Tab-separated table of N, CA, C and O in Angstrom:
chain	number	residue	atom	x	y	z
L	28	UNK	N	-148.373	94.188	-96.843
L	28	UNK	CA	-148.081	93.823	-95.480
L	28	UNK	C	-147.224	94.918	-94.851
L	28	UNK	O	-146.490	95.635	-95.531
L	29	UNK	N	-147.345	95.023	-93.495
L	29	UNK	CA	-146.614	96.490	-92.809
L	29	UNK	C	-145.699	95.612	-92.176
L	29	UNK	O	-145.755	94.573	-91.519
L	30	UNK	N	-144.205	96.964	-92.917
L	30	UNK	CA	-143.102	96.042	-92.212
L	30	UNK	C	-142.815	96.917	-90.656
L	30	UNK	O	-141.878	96.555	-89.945
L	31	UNK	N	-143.729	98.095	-90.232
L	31	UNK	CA	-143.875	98.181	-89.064
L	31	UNK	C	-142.442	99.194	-88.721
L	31	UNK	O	-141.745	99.403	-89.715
L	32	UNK	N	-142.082	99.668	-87.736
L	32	UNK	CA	-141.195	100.607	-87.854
L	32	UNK	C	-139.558	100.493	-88.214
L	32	UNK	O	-138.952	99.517	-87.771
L	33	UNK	N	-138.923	101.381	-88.929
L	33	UNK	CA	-137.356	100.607	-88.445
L	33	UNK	C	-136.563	100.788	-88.081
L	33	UNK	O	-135.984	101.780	-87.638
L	34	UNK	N	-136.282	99.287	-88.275
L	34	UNK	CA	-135.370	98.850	-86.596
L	34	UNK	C	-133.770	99.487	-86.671
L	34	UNK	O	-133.223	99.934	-87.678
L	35	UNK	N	-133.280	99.400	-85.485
L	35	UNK	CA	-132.089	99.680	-85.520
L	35	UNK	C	-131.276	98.876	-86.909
L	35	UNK	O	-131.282	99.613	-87.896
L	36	UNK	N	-130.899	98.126	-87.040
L	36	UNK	CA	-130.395	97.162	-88.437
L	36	UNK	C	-130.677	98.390	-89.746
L	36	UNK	O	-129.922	99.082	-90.431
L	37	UNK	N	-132.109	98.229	-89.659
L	37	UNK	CA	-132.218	98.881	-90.772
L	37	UNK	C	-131.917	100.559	-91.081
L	37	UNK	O	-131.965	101.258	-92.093
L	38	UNK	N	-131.623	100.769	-89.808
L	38	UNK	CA	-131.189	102.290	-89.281
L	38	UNK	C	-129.588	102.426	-89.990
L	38	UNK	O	-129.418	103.201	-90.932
L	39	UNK	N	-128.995	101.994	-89.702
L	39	UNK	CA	-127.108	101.320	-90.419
L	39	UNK	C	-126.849	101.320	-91.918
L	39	UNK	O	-125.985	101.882	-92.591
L	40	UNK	N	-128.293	100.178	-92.373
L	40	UNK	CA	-128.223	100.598	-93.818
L	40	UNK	C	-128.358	101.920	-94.698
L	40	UNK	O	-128.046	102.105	-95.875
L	41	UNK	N	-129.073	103.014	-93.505
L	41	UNK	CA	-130.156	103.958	-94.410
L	41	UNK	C	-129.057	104.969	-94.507
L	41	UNK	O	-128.583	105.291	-93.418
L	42	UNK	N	-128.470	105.623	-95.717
L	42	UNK	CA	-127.612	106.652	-96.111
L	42	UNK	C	-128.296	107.830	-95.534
L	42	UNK	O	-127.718	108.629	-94.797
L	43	UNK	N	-129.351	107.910	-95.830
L	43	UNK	CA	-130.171	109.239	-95.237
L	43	UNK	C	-130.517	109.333	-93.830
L	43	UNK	O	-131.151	110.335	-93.499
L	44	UNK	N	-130.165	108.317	-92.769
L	44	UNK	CA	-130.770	108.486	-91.368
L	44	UNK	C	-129.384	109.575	-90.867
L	44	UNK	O	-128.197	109.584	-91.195
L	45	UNK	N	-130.141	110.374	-89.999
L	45	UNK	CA	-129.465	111.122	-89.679
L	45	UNK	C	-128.578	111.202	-88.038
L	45	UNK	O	-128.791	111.877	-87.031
L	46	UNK	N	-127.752	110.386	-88.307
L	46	UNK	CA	-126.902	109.411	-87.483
L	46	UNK	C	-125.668	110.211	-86.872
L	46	UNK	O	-125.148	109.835	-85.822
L	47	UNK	N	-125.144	111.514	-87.685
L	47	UNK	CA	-124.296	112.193	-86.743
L	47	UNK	C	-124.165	113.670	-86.328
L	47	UNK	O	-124.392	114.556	-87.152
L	48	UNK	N	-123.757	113.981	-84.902
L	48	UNK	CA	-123.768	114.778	-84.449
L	48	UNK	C	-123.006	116.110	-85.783
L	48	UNK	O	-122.785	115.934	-86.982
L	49	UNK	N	-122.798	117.282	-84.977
L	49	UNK	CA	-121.633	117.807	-85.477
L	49	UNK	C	-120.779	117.810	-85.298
L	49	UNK	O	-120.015	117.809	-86.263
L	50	UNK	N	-120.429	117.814	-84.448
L	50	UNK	CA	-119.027	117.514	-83.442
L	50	UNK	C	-118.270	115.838	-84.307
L	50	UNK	O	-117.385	116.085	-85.125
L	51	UNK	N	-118.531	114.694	-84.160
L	51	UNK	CA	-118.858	113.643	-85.051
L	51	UNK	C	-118.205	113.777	-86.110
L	51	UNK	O	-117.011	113.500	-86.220
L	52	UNK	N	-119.179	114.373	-87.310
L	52	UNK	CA	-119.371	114.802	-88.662
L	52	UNK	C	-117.994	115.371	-88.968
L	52	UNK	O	-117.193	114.863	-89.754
L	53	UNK	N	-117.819	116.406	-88.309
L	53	UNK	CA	-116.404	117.149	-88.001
L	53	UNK	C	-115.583	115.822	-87.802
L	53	UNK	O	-115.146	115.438	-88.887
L	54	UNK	N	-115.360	115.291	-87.122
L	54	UNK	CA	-114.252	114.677	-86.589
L	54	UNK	C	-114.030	113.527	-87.901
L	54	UNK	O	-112.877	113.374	-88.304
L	55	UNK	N	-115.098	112.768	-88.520
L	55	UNK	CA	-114.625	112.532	-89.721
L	55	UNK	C	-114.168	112.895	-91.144
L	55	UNK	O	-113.333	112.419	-91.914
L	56	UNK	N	-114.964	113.835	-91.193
L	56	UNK	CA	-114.763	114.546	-92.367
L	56	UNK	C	-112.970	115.225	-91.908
L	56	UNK	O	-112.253	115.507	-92.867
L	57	UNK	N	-112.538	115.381	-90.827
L	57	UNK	CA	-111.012	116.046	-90.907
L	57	UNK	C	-111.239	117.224	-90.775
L	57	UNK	O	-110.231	117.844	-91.114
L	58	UNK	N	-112.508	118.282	-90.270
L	58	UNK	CA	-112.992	119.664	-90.570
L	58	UNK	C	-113.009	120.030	-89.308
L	58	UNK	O	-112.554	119.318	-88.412
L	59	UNK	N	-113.726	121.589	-89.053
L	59	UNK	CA	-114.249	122.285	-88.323
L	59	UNK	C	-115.657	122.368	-88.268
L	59	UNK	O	-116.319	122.619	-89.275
L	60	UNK	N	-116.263	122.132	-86.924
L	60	UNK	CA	-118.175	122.072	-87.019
L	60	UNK	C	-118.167	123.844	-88.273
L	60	UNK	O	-118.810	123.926	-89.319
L	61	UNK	N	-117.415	124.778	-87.787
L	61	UNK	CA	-117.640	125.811	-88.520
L	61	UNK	C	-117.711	125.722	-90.057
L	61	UNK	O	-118.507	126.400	-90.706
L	62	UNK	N	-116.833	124.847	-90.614
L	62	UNK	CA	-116.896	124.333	-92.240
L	62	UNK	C	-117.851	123.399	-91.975
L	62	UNK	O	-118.046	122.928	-93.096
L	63	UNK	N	-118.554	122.839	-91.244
L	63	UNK	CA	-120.284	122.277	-91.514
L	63	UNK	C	-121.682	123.396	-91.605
L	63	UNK	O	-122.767	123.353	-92.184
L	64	UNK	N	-121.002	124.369	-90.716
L	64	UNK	CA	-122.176	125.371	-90.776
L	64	UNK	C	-122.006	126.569	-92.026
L	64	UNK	O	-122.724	127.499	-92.394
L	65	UNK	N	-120.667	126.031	-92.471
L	65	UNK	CA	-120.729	127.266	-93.784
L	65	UNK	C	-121.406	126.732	-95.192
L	65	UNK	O	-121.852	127.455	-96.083
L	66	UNK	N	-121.375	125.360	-95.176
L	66	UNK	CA	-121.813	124.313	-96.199
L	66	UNK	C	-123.375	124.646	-96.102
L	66	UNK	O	-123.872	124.862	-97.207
L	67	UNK	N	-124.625	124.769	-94.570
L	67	UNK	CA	-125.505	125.042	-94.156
L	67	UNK	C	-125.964	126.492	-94.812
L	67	UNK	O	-127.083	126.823	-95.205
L	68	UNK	N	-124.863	127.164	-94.801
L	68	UNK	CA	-125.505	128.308	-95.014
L	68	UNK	C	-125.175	128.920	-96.669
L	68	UNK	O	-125.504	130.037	-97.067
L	69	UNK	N	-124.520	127.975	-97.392
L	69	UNK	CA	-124.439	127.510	-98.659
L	69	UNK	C	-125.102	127.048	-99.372
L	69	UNK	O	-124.992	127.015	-100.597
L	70	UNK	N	-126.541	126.267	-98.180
L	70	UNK	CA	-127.491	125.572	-98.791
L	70	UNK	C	-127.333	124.380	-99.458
L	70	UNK	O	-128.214	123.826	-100.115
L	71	UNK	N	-126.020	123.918	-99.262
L	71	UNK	CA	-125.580	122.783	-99.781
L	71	UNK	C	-126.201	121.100	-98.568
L	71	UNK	O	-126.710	120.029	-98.899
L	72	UNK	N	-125.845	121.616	-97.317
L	72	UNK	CA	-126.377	120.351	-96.714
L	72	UNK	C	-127.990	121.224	-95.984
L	72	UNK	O	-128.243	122.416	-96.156
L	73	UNK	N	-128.718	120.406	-95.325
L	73	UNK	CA	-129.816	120.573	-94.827
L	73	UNK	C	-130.236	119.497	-93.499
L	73	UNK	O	-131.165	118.694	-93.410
L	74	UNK	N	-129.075	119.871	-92.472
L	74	UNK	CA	-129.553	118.206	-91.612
L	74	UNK	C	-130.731	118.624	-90.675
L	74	UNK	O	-131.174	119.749	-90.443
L	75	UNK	N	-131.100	117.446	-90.219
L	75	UNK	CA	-132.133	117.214	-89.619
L	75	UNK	C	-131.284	118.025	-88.147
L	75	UNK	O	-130.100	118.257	-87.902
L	76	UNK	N	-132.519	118.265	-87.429
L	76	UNK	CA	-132.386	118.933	-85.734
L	76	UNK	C	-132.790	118.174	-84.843
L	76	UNK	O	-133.974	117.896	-85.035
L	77	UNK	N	-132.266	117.582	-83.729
L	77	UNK	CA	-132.558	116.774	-82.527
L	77	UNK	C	-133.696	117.536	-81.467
L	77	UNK	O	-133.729	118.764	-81.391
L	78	UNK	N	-134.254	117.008	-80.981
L	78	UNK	CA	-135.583	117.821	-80.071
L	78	UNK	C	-134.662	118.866	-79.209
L	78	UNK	O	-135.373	119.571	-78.493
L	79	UNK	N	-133.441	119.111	-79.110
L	79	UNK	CA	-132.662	119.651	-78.772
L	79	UNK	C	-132.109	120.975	-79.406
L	79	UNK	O	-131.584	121.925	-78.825
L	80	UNK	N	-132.418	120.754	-81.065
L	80	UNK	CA	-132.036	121.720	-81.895
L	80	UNK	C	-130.381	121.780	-81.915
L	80	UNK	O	-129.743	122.816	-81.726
L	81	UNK	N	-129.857	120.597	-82.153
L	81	UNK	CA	-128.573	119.961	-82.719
L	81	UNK	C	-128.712	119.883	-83.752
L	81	UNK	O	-129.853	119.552	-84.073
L	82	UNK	N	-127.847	120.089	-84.742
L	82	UNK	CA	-127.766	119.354	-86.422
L	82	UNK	C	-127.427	118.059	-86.281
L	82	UNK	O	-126.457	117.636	-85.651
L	83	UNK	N	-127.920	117.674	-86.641
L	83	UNK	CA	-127.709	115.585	-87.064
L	83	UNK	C	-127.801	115.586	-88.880
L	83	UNK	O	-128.665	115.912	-89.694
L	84	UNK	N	-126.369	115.018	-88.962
L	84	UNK	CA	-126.018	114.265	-90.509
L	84	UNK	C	-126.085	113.524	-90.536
L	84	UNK	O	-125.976	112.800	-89.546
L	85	UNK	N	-126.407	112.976	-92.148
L	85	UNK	CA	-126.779	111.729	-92.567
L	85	UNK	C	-125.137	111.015	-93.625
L	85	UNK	O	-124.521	111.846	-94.292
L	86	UNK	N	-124.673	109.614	-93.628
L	86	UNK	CA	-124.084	109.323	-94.223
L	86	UNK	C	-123.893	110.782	-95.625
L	86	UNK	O	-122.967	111.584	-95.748
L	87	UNK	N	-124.912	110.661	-96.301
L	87	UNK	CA	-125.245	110.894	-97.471
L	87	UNK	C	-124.458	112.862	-97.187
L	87	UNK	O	-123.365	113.165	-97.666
L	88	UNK	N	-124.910	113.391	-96.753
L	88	UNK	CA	-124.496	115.029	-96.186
L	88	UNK	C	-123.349	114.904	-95.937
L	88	UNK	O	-122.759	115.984	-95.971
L	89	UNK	N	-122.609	113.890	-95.645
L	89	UNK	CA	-120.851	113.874	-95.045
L	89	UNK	C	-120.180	113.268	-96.448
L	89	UNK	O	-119.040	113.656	-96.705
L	90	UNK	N	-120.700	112.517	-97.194
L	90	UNK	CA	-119.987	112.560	-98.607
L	90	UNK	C	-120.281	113.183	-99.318
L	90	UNK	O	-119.699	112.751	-100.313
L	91	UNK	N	-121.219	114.576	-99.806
L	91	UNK	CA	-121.483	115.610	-100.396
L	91	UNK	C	-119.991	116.660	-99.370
L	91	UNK	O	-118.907	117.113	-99.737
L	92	UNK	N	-120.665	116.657	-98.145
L	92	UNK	CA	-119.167	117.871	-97.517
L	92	UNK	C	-117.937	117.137	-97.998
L	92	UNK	O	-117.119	117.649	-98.763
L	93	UNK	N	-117.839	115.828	-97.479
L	93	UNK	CA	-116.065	115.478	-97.981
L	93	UNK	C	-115.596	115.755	-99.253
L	93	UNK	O	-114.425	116.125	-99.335
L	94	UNK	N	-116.575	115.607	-100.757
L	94	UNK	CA	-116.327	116.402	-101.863
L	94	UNK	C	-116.315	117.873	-102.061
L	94	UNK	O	-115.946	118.423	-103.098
L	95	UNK	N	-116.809	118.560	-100.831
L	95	UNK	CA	-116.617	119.910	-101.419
L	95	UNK	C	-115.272	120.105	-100.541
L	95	UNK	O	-114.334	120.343	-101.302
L	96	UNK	N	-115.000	120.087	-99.606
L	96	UNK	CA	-113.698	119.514	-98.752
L	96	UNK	C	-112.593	119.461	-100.363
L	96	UNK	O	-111.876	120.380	-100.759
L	97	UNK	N	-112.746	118.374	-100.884
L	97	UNK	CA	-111.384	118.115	-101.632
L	97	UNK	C	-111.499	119.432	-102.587
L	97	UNK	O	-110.457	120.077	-102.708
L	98	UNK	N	-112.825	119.970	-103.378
L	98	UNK	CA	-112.373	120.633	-104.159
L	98	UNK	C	-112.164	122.035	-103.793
L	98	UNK	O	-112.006	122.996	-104.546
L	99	UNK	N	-112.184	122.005	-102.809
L	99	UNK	CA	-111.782	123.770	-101.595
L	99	UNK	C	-110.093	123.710	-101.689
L	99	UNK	O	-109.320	124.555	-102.140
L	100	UNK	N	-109.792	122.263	-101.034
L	100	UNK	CA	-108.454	122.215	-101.074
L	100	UNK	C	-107.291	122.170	-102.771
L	100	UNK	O	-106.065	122.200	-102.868
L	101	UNK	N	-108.363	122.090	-103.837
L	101	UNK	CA	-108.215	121.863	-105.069
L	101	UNK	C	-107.438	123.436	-105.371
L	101	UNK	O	-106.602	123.646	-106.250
L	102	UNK	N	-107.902	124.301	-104.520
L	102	UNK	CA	-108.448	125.825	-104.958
L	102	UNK	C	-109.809	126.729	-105.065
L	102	UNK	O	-109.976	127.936	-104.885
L	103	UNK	N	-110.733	125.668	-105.433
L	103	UNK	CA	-111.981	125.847	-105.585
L	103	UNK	C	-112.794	126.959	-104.887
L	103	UNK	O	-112.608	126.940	-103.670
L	104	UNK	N	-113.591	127.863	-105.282
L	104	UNK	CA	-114.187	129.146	-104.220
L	104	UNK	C	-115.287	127.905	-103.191
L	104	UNK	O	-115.304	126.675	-103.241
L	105	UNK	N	-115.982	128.726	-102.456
L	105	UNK	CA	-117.158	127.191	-102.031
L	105	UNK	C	-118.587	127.368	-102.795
L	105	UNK	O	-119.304	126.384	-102.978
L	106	UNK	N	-118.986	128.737	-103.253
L	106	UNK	CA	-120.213	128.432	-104.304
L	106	UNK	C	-120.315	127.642	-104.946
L	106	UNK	O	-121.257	126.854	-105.041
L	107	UNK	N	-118.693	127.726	-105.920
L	107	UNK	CA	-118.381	127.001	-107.290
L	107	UNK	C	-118.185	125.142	-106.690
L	107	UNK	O	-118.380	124.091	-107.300
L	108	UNK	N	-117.829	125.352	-105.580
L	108	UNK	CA	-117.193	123.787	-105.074
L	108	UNK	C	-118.754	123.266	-104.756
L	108	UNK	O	-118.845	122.039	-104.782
L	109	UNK	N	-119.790	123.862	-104.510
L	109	UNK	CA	-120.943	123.492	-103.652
L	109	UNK	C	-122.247	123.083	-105.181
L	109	UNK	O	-123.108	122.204	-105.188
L	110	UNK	N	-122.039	123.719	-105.874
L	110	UNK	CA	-122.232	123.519	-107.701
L	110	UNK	C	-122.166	122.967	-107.606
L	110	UNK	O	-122.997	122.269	-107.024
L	111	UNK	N	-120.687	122.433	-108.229
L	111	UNK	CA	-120.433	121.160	-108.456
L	111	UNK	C	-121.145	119.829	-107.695
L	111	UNK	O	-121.936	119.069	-108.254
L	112	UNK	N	-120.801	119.744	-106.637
L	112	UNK	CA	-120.796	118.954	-105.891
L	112	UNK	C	-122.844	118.668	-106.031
L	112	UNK	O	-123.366	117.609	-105.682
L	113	UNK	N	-123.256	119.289	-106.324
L	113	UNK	CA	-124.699	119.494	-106.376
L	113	UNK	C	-125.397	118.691	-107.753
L	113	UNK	O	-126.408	117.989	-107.718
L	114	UNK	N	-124.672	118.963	-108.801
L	114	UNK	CA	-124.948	118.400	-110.467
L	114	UNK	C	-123.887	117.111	-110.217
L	114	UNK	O	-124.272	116.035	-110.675
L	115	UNK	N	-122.924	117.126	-109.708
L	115	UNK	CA	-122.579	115.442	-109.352
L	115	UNK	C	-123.659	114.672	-108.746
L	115	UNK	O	-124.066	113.620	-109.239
L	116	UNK	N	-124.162	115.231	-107.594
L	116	UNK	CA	-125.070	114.279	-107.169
L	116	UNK	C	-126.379	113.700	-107.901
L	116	UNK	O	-126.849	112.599	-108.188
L	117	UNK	N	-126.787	115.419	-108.078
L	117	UNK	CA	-127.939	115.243	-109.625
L	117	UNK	C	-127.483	114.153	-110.309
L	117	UNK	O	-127.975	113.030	-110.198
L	118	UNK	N	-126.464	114.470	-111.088
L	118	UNK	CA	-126.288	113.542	-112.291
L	118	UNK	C	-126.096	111.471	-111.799
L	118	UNK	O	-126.415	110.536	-112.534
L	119	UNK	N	-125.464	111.371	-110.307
L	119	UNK	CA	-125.843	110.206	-109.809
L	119	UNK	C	-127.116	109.849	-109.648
L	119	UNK	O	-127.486	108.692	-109.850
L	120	UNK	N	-127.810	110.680	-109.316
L	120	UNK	CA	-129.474	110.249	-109.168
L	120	UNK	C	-129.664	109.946	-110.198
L	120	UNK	O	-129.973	108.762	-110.333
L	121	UNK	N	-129.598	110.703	-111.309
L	121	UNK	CA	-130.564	110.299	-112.776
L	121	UNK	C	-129.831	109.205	-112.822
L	121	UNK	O	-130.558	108.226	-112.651
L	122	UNK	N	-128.369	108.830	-113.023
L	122	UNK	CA	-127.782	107.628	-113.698
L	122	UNK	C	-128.981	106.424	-112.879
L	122	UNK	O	-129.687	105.684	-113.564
L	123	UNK	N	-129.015	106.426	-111.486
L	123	UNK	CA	-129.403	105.402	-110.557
L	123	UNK	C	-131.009	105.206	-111.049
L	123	UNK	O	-131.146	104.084	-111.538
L	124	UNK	N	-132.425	106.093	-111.055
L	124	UNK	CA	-132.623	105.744	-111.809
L	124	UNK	C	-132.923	105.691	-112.829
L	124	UNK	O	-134.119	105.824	-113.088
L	125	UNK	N	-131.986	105.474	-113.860
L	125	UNK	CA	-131.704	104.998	-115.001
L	125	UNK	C	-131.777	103.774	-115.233
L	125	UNK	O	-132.548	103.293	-116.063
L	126	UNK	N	-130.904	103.057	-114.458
L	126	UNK	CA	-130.810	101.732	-114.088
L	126	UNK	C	-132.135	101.130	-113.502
L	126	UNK	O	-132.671	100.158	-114.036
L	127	UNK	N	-132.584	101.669	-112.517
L	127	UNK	CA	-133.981	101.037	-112.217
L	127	UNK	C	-134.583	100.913	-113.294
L	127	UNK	O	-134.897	99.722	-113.294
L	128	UNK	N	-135.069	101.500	-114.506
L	128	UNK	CA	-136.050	101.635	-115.117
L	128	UNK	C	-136.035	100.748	-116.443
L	128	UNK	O	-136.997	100.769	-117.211
């Protein structure tokens, strides 16, 4: 059965909809849009572009930056912080599913 497009509701739940500006993104994360576009060019995030050619983040891209965020402030270089932060996530995926299976 087609559950047909989704709706706003289900827009809230989705970690991956790409729900904030940069300007936004910045303002939660505690950053500079410029420490969003260095993460970009780190290859670490990848957001979606508005018909406008805006970056739009997703939940999911702003808690990958807020961890490389802490381990910058740790000392961390940002290759090594952007690593990391990369095989953390890896390694959450496999755990997750893990559990499914």
């Amino acid at each position: 059965m087609d559950q047909g497009p989704p709706t706003a509701a289900d827009k809230f739940d989705d970690e991956h909809y790409p729900a904030y500006t940069m300007g936004r993104a910045a303002e939660i994360l505690g950053t500079t849009p410029g420490f969003l576009r260095s993460l970009d060019e780190a290859k670490l995030l990848a957001p979606q572009r508005s018909s406008g050619g805006h970056r739009r983040y997703t939940r999911h891209e702003l808690r990958l930056a807020a961890r490389v965020r802490e381990l910058l402030d740790e000392g961390m270089a940002l290759n090594a912080a952007c690593r990391i932060v990369v095989l953390e996530d890896q390694l959450e995926e496999a755990r997750r599913a893990s559990r499914r299976a």
